[in-house]
CSV table of C-alpha atoms in Angstrom, one decimal:
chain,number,residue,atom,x,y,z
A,1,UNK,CA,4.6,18.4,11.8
A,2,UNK,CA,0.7,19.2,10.9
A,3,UNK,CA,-1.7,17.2,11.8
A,4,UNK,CA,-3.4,17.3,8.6
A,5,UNK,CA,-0.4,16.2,6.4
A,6,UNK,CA,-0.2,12.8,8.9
A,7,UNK,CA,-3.7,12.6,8.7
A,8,UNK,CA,-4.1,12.7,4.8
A,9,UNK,CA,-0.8,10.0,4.5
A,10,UNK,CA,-2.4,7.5,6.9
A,11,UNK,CA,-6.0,8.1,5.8
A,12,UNK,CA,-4.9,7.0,2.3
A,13,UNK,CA,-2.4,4.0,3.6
A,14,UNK,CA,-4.7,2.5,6.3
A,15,UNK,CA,-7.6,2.4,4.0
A,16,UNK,CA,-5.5,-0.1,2.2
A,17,UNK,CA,-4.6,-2.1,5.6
A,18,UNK,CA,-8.3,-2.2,6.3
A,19,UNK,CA,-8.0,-4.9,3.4
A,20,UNK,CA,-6.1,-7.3,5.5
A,21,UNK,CA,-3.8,-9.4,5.3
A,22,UNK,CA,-2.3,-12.0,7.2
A,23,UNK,CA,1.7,-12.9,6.0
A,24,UNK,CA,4.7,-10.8,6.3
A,25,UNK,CA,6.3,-9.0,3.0
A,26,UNK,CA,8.9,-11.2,2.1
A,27,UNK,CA,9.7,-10.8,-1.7
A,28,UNK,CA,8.5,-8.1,-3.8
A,29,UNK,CA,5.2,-8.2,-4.3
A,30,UNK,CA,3.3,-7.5,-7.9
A,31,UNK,CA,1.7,-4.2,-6.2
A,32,UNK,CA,-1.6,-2.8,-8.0
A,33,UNK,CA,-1.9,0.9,-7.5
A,34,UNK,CA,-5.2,1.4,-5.9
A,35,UNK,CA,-5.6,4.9,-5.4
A,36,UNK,CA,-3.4,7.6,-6.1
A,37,UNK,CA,-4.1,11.6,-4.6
A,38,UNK,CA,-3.1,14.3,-3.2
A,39,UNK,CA,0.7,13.5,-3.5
A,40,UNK,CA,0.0,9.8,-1.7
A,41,UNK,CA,-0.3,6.8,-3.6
A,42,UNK,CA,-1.4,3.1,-2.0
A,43,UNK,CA,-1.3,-0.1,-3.8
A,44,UNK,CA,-2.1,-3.8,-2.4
A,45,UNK,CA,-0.9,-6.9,-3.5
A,46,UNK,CA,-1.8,-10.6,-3.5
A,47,UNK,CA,0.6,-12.3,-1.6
A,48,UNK,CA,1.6,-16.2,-2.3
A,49,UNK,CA,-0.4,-18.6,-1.1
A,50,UNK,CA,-2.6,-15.9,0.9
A,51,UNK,CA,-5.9,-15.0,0.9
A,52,UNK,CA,-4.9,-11.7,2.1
A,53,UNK,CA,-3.4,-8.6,0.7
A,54,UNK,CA,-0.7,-6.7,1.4
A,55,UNK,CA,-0.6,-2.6,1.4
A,56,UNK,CA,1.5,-0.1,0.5
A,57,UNK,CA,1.5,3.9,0.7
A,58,UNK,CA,3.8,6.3,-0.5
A,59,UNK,CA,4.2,9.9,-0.4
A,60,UNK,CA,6.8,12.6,-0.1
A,61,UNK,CA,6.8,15.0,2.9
A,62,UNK,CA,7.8,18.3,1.2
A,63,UNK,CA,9.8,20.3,3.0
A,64,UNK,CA,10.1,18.1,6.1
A,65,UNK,CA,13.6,16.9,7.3
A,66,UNK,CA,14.3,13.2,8.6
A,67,UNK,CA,14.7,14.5,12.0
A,68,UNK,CA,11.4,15.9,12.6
A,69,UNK,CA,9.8,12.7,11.2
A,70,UNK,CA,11.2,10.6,13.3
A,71,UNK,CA,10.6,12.6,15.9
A,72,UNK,CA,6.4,12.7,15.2
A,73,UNK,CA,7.2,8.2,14.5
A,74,UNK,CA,8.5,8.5,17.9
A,75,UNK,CA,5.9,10.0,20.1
A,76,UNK,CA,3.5,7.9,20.8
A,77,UNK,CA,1.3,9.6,23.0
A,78,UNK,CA,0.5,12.3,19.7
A,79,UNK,CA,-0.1,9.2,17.5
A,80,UNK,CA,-3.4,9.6,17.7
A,81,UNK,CA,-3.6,12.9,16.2
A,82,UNK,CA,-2.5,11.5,12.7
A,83,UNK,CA,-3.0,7.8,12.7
A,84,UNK,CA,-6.1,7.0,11.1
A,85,UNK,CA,-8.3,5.5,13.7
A,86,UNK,CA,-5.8,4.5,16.8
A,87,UNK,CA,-6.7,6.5,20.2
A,88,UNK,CA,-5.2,5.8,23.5
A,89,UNK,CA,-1.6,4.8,22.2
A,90,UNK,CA,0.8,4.6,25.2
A,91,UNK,CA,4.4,2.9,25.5
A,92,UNK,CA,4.6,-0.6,27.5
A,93,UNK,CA,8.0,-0.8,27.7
A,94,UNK,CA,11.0,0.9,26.8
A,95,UNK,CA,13.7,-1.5,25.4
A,96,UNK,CA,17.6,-1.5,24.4
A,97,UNK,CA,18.5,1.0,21.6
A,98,UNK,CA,15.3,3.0,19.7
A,99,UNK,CA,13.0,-0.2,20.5
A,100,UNK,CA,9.6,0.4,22.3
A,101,UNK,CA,6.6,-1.9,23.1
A,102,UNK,CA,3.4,0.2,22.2
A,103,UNK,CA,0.0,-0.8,22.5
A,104,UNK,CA,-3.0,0.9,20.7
A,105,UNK,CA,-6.6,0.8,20.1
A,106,UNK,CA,-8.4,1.5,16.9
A,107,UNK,CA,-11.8,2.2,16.4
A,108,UNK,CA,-13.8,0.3,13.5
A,109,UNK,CA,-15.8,1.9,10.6
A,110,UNK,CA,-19.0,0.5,12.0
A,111,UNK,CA,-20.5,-0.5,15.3
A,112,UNK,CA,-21.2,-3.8,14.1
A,113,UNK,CA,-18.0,-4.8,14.1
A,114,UNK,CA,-15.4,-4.6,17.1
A,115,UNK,CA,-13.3,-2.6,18.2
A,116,UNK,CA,-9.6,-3.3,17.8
A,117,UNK,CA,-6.4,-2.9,19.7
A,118,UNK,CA,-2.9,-3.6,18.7
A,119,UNK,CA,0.6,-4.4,21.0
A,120,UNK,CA,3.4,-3.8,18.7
A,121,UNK,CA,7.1,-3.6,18.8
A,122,UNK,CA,8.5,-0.5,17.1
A,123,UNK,CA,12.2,-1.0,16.4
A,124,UNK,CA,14.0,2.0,14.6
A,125,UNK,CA,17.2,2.0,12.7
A,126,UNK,CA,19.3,4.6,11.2
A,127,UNK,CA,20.0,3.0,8.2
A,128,UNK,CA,22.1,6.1,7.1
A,129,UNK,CA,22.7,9.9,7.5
A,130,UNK,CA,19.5,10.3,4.8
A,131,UNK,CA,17.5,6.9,5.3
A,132,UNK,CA,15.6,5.3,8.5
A,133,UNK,CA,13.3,2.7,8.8
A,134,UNK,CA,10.8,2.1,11.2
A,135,UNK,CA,9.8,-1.8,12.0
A,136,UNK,CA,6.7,-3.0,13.4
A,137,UNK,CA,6.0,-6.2,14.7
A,138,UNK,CA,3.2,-6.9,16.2
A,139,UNK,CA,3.1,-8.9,20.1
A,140,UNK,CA,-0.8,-10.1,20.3
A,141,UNK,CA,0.6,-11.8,23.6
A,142,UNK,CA,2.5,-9.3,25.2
A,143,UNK,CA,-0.5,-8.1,27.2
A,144,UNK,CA,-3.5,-10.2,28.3
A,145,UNK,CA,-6.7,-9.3,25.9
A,146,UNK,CA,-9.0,-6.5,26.8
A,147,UNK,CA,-12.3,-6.4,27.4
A,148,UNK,CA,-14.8,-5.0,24.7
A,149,UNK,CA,-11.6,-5.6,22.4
A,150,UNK,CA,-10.4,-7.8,19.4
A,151,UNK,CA,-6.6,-8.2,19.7
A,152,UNK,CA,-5.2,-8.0,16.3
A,153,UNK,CA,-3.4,-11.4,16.1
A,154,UNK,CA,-1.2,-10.5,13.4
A,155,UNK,CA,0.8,-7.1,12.4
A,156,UNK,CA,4.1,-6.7,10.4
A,157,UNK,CA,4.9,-3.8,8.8
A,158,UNK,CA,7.6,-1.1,8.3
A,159,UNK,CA,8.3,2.4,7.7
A,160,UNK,CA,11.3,3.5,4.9
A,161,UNK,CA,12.1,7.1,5.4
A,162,UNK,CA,14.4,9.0,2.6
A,163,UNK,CA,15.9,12.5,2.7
A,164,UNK,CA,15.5,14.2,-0.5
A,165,UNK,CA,16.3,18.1,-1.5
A,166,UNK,CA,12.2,18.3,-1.9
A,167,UNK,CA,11.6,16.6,1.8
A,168,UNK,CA,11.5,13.0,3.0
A,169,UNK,CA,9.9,10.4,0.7
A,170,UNK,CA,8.0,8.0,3.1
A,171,UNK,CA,7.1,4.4,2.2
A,172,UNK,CA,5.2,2.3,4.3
A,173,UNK,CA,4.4,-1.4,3.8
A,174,UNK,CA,2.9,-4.6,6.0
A,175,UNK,CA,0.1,-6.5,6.4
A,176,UNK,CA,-2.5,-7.0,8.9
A,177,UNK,CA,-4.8,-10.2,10.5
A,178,UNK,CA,-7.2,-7.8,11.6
A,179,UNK,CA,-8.9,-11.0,13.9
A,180,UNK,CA,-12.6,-11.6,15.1
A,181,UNK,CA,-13.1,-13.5,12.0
């Protein structure tokens, strides 16, 4: 899958996690479409009494099958060459079924603020012969805090994936405590 295509869908959809927020999806939210280019749209939402917003991205991977999209979700090592600002992602554990502990730093837009990193559980299902969906939940005790970091204290999130005859329509949702605040 090209780097550039992961690149572009996670620019757009982390810009609109770097808005925070700090409660899982739970009903659907009243989304407000933020931005919308390139073939990837991202919305946020308020959530109910929150402070925080929630984000959405959505975008359809022409021409890509489900397989080789869950196989770029799954390594973890090559994260970093489309995830918008994570580096050093590496595998903690692996668990029962398609379920991984990952952890991951992220730089910050500015060297005022610190850096972050984030454990996580990935858990993916086969929903279907067309559909997947990738859950994240984040573990900010898993792994005693580093150094020079800010654990991210709160991550939920998940990835819908949807075979099309165009490609595989991605949809990816959650919210974010970014801590440090």
């Amino acid at each position: 899958m090209q780097k550039t295509v992961w690149r572009r869908i996670l620019t757009g959809v982390m810009l609109m996690g770097a808005l925070w927020g700090q409660v899982g999806v739970a009903a659907e939210p009243d989304w407000q479409l933020k931005k919308s280019r390139d073939g990837i749209s991202a919305w946020t939402a308020r959530l109910e009494n929150n402070e925080h917003l929630a984000f959405k991205g959505e975008t359809l991977l022409r021409g890509k099958t489900l397989d080789q999209v869950i196989e770029v979700m799954r390594d973890v090592p090559g994260m970093a060459q489309w995830l918008h600002t994570c580096y050093d992602p590496v595998i903690l554990q692996e668990e029962e079924g398609m379920s991984r502990i990952v952890h991951m730093k992220n730089h910050t837009p500015t060297v005022f603020v610190a850096e972050r990193d984030l454990v996580l559980r990935q858990q993916l299902e086969r929903t279907s012969p067309t559909t997947a969906r990738l859950t994240l939940t984040g573990l900010p005790d898993h792994l005693p805090k580093q150094k020079n970091f800010v654990r991210v204290p709160f991550f939920d999130g998940k990835w819908e994936f949807e075979q099309t005859v165009e490609g595989v329509r991605a949809v990816y949702t959650g919210v974010i405590d970014p801590g440090g605040g």
